[in-house]
């Protein structure tokens, strides 16, 4: 299977799992994904899509070469930074206040939404890369054409 297809499926799985985890957090712990009541309804989805791009790129590059664990840690760190970056820029634009570029990440850095997304990204990238490598090992490699033998 193509590494781009595997990366696409992994990022779609990531987005679906983030939605599920955030829903369970809201249901069981009564926690909002974005704590600011004046935030745009598109802020959370924009953060998740930005993180999905990170998962896509990390999976696509990790399938080819590298250690799945290290690639997943890099993806988790990238997910964390991208989510906070997209959230701070989006919230600052919504409020029209440049100080929110620093205040929003400080408040959202340890929120269950961001931390849960980072954990899901880590697991998805490890799983995607490991599944792709397992599939590559399981497929028989094409060999050079064997010379034809004459049958008696």
PDB file of C-alpha atoms in Angstrom:
ATOM      1  CA  UNK A   1       0.000   0.000   0.000  1.00  0.00           C
ATOM      2  CA  UNK A   2       1.223   3.508  -0.748  1.00  0.00           C
ATOM      3  CA  UNK A   3       2.759   5.469   2.107  1.00  0.00           C
ATOM      4  CA  UNK A   4       0.517   8.406   1.196  1.00  0.00           C
ATOM      5  CA  UNK A   5      -2.576   6.262   1.572  1.00  0.00           C
ATOM      6  CA  UNK A   6      -1.345   4.977   4.924  1.00  0.00           C
ATOM      7  CA  UNK A   7      -0.611   8.550   6.041  1.00  0.00           C
ATOM      8  CA  UNK A   8      -4.087   9.653   4.938  1.00  0.00           C
ATOM      9  CA  UNK A   9      -5.789   6.805   6.793  1.00  0.00           C
ATOM     10  CA  UNK A  10      -3.698   7.508   9.893  1.00  0.00           C
ATOM     11  CA  UNK A  11      -4.576  11.199   9.914  1.00  0.00           C
ATOM     12  CA  UNK A  12      -8.286  10.456   9.411  1.00  0.00           C
ATOM     13  CA  UNK A  13      -8.111   7.972  12.280  1.00  0.00           C
ATOM     14  CA  UNK A  14      -6.386  10.633  14.375  1.00  0.00           C
ATOM     15  CA  UNK A  15      -9.145  13.177  13.720  1.00  0.00           C
ATOM     16  CA  UNK A  16     -11.858  10.627  14.508  1.00  0.00           C
ATOM     17  CA  UNK A  17     -10.175   9.562  17.735  1.00  0.00           C
ATOM     18  CA  UNK A  18      -9.670  13.167  18.862  1.00  0.00           C
ATOM     19  CA  UNK A  19     -13.381  13.803  18.348  1.00  0.00           C
ATOM     20  CA  UNK A  20     -14.219  10.671  20.351  1.00  0.00           C
ATOM     21  CA  UNK A  21     -11.763  11.426  23.168  1.00  0.00           C
ATOM     22  CA  UNK A  22     -12.932  15.034  23.415  1.00  0.00           C
ATOM     23  CA  UNK A  23     -16.538  13.859  23.552  1.00  0.00           C
ATOM     24  CA  UNK A  24     -15.787  11.448  26.379  1.00  0.00           C
ATOM     25  CA  UNK A  25     -13.851  14.144  28.234  1.00  0.00           C
ATOM     26  CA  UNK A  26     -16.822  16.475  27.944  1.00  0.00           C
ATOM     27  CA  UNK A  27     -19.264  13.766  28.972  1.00  0.00           C
ATOM     28  CA  UNK A  28     -17.395  12.184  31.849  1.00  0.00           C
ATOM     29  CA  UNK A  29     -15.328  15.048  33.246  1.00  0.00           C
ATOM     30  CA  UNK A  30     -17.593  17.948  32.237  1.00  0.00           C
ATOM     31  CA  UNK A  31     -14.686  19.744  30.547  1.00  0.00           C
ATOM     32  CA  UNK A  32     -15.043  21.990  27.511  1.00  0.00           C
ATOM     33  CA  UNK A  33     -12.572  21.565  24.653  1.00  0.00           C
ATOM     34  CA  UNK A  34     -12.009  25.331  24.467  1.00  0.00           C
ATOM     35  CA  UNK A  35     -12.535  26.995  27.833  1.00  0.00           C
ATOM     36  CA  UNK A  36     -12.962  30.536  26.463  1.00  0.00           C
ATOM     37  CA  UNK A  37     -16.687  31.225  25.950  1.00  0.00           C
ATOM     38  CA  UNK A  38     -16.089  33.915  23.316  1.00  0.00           C
ATOM     39  CA  UNK A  39     -13.974  31.671  21.070  1.00  0.00           C
ATOM     40  CA  UNK A  40     -15.122  30.916  17.558  1.00  0.00           C
ATOM     41  CA  UNK A  41     -16.850  27.564  17.054  1.00  0.00           C
ATOM     42  CA  UNK A  42     -14.228  26.832  14.398  1.00  0.00           C
ATOM     43  CA  UNK A  43     -11.250  27.214  16.727  1.00  0.00           C
ATOM     44  CA  UNK A  44     -11.208  23.616  18.015  1.00  0.00           C
ATOM     45  CA  UNK A  45     -11.702  22.040  14.577  1.00  0.00           C
ATOM     46  CA  UNK A  46      -8.967  24.277  13.127  1.00  0.00           C
ATOM     47  CA  UNK A  47      -6.596  23.107  15.854  1.00  0.00           C
ATOM     48  CA  UNK A  48      -7.426  19.462  15.142  1.00  0.00           C
ATOM     49  CA  UNK A  49      -6.989  19.865  11.378  1.00  0.00           C
ATOM     50  CA  UNK A  50      -3.594  21.511  11.931  1.00  0.00           C
ATOM     51  CA  UNK A  51      -2.580  18.599  14.135  1.00  0.00           C
ATOM     52  CA  UNK A  52      -3.911  16.188  11.508  1.00  0.00           C
ATOM     53  CA  UNK A  53      -1.508  17.689   8.979  1.00  0.00           C
ATOM     54  CA  UNK A  54       1.358  17.053  11.404  1.00  0.00           C
ATOM     55  CA  UNK A  55       0.250  13.428  11.829  1.00  0.00           C
ATOM     56  CA  UNK A  56      -0.024  13.036   8.053  1.00  0.00           C
ATOM     57  CA  UNK A  57       3.483  14.367   7.391  1.00  0.00           C
ATOM     58  CA  UNK A  58       5.061  12.437  10.253  1.00  0.00           C
ATOM     59  CA  UNK A  59       3.474   9.172   9.160  1.00  0.00           C
ATOM     60  CA  UNK A  60       4.412   9.677   5.523  1.00  0.00           C
ATOM     61  CA  UNK A  61       8.029  10.374   6.403  1.00  0.00           C
ATOM     62  CA  UNK A  62       8.238   7.675   9.067  1.00  0.00           C
ATOM     63  CA  UNK A  63       6.952   4.885   6.831  1.00  0.00           C
ATOM     64  CA  UNK A  64       9.944   5.316   4.598  1.00  0.00           C
ATOM     65  CA  UNK A  65      12.716   5.397   7.176  1.00  0.00           C
ATOM     66  CA  UNK A  66      13.437   6.048  10.813  1.00  0.00           C
ATOM     67  CA  UNK A  67      12.396   4.673  14.153  1.00  0.00           C
ATOM     68  CA  UNK A  68       8.599   4.610  14.680  1.00  0.00           C
ATOM     69  CA  UNK A  69       8.951   5.635  18.336  1.00  0.00           C
ATOM     70  CA  UNK A  70      11.148   8.630  17.607  1.00  0.00           C
ATOM     71  CA  UNK A  71       8.953   9.689  14.700  1.00  0.00           C
ATOM     72  CA  UNK A  72       5.896   9.444  16.956  1.00  0.00           C
ATOM     73  CA  UNK A  73       7.571  11.578  19.632  1.00  0.00           C
ATOM     74  CA  UNK A  74       8.404  14.209  17.030  1.00  0.00           C
ATOM     75  CA  UNK A  75       4.805  14.062  15.797  1.00  0.00           C
ATOM     76  CA  UNK A  76       3.510  14.457  19.352  1.00  0.00           C
ATOM     77  CA  UNK A  77       5.712  17.494  19.941  1.00  0.00           C
ATOM     78  CA  UNK A  78       4.680  18.954  16.599  1.00  0.00           C
ATOM     79  CA  UNK A  79       1.024  18.313  17.381  1.00  0.00           C
ATOM     80  CA  UNK A  80       1.386  20.108  20.706  1.00  0.00           C
ATOM     81  CA  UNK A  81       3.045  23.145  19.145  1.00  0.00           C
ATOM     82  CA  UNK A  82       0.704  23.337  16.166  1.00  0.00           C
ATOM     83  CA  UNK A  83      -2.416  23.045  18.294  1.00  0.00           C
ATOM     84  CA  UNK A  84      -1.256  25.816  20.603  1.00  0.00           C
ATOM     85  CA  UNK A  85      -0.082  27.953  17.679  1.00  0.00           C
ATOM     86  CA  UNK A  86      -3.285  27.624  15.672  1.00  0.00           C
ATOM     87  CA  UNK A  87      -5.359  28.154  18.800  1.00  0.00           C
ATOM     88  CA  UNK A  88      -3.498  31.278  19.854  1.00  0.00           C
ATOM     89  CA  UNK A  89      -3.603  32.859  16.400  1.00  0.00           C
ATOM     90  CA  UNK A  90      -7.269  31.967  15.937  1.00  0.00           C
ATOM     91  CA  UNK A  91      -8.285  33.260  19.342  1.00  0.00           C
ATOM     92  CA  UNK A  92      -6.221  36.432  18.940  1.00  0.00           C
ATOM     93  CA  UNK A  93      -7.942  37.106  15.615  1.00  0.00           C
ATOM     94  CA  UNK A  94     -11.357  36.458  17.165  1.00  0.00           C
ATOM     95  CA  UNK A  95     -10.702  38.807  20.055  1.00  0.00           C
ATOM     96  CA  UNK A  96      -8.712  41.341  18.046  1.00  0.00           C
ATOM     97  CA  UNK A  97      -6.114  41.388  20.821  1.00  0.00           C
ATOM     98  CA  UNK A  98      -2.459  40.555  20.206  1.00  0.00           C
ATOM     99  CA  UNK A  99      -1.786  39.675  23.823  1.00  0.00           C
ATOM    100  CA  UNK A 100      -3.882  36.540  23.353  1.00  0.00           C
ATOM    101  CA  UNK A 101      -0.978  35.150  21.319  1.00  0.00           C
ATOM    102  CA  UNK A 102       0.722  34.579  24.681  1.00  0.00           C
ATOM    103  CA  UNK A 103      -2.244  34.235  27.021  1.00  0.00           C
ATOM    104  CA  UNK A 104      -4.154  31.531  25.114  1.00  0.00           C
ATOM    105  CA  UNK A 105      -1.275  29.015  24.966  1.00  0.00           C
ATOM    106  CA  UNK A 106      -0.557  29.557  28.646  1.00  0.00           C
ATOM    107  CA  UNK A 107      -4.127  28.632  29.532  1.00  0.00           C
ATOM    108  CA  UNK A 108      -4.528  25.794  27.041  1.00  0.00           C
ATOM    109  CA  UNK A 109      -1.112  24.157  27.416  1.00  0.00           C
ATOM    110  CA  UNK A 110      -2.300  21.546  29.913  1.00  0.00           C
ATOM    111  CA  UNK A 111      -5.947  21.357  28.899  1.00  0.00           C
ATOM    112  CA  UNK A 112      -7.367  17.852  28.412  1.00  0.00           C
ATOM    113  CA  UNK A 113      -8.174  18.711  24.788  1.00  0.00           C
ATOM    114  CA  UNK A 114      -4.550  19.465  23.872  1.00  0.00           C
ATOM    115  CA  UNK A 115      -2.954  16.760  26.008  1.00  0.00           C
ATOM    116  CA  UNK A 116      -5.436  14.136  24.796  1.00  0.00           C
ATOM    117  CA  UNK A 117      -4.747  15.102  21.192  1.00  0.00           C
ATOM    118  CA  UNK A 118      -1.015  14.746  21.736  1.00  0.00           C
ATOM    119  CA  UNK A 119      -1.433  11.256  23.192  1.00  0.00           C
ATOM    120  CA  UNK A 120      -3.719  10.229  20.330  1.00  0.00           C
ATOM    121  CA  UNK A 121      -1.196  11.572  17.789  1.00  0.00           C
ATOM    122  CA  UNK A 122       1.589   9.574  19.401  1.00  0.00           C
ATOM    123  CA  UNK A 123      -0.418   6.356  19.307  1.00  0.00           C
ATOM    124  CA  UNK A 124      -1.698   6.877  15.760  1.00  0.00           C
ATOM    125  CA  UNK A 125       1.735   7.561  14.290  1.00  0.00           C
ATOM    126  CA  UNK A 126       3.314   4.549  16.021  1.00  0.00           C
ATOM    127  CA  UNK A 127       0.438   2.362  14.862  1.00  0.00           C
ATOM    128  CA  UNK A 128       0.437   3.661  11.296  1.00  0.00           C
ATOM    129  CA  UNK A 129       4.169   3.276  10.803  1.00  0.00           C
ATOM    130  CA  UNK A 130       4.273  -0.132  12.473  1.00  0.00           C
ATOM    131  CA  UNK A 131       1.366  -1.410  10.390  1.00  0.00           C
ATOM    132  CA  UNK A 132       2.972  -0.166   7.184  1.00  0.00           C
ATOM    133  CA  UNK A 133       6.279  -1.809   8.008  1.00  0.00           C
ATOM    134  CA  UNK A 134       4.591  -5.061   8.993  1.00  0.00           C
ATOM    135  CA  UNK A 135       2.714  -5.088   5.710  1.00  0.00           C
ATOM    136  CA  UNK A 136       5.918  -4.414   3.775  1.00  0.00           C
ATOM    137  CA  UNK A 137       7.642  -7.351   5.511  1.00  0.00           C
ATOM    138  CA  UNK A 138       4.700  -9.674   4.904  1.00  0.00           C
ATOM    139  CA  UNK A 139       4.582  -9.060   1.150  1.00  0.00           C
ATOM    140  CA  UNK A 140       6.856 -11.255  -0.934  1.00  0.00           C
ATOM    141  CA  UNK A 141       9.572  -9.324  -2.677  1.00  0.00           C
ATOM    142  CA  UNK A 142       9.691  -9.626  -6.434  1.00  0.00           C
ATOM    143  CA  UNK A 143      12.691 -11.633  -7.552  1.00  0.00           C
ATOM    144  CA  UNK A 144      14.544 -11.624 -10.800  1.00  0.00           C
ATOM    145  CA  UNK A 145      12.986 -13.749 -13.459  1.00  0.00           C
ATOM    146  CA  UNK A 146      14.171 -17.308 -13.048  1.00  0.00           C
ATOM    147  CA  UNK A 147      15.616 -18.920 -16.145  1.00  0.00           C
ATOM    148  CA  UNK A 148      13.247 -21.284 -17.816  1.00  0.00           C
ATOM    149  CA  UNK A 149      14.010 -24.965 -17.540  1.00  0.00           C
ATOM    150  CA  UNK A 150      13.339 -27.371 -20.264  1.00  0.00           C
ATOM    151  CA  UNK A 151      10.941 -30.090 -19.360  1.00  0.00           C
ATOM    152  CA  UNK A 152      11.683 -33.632 -20.642  1.00  0.00           C
TER     153      UNK A 152
END
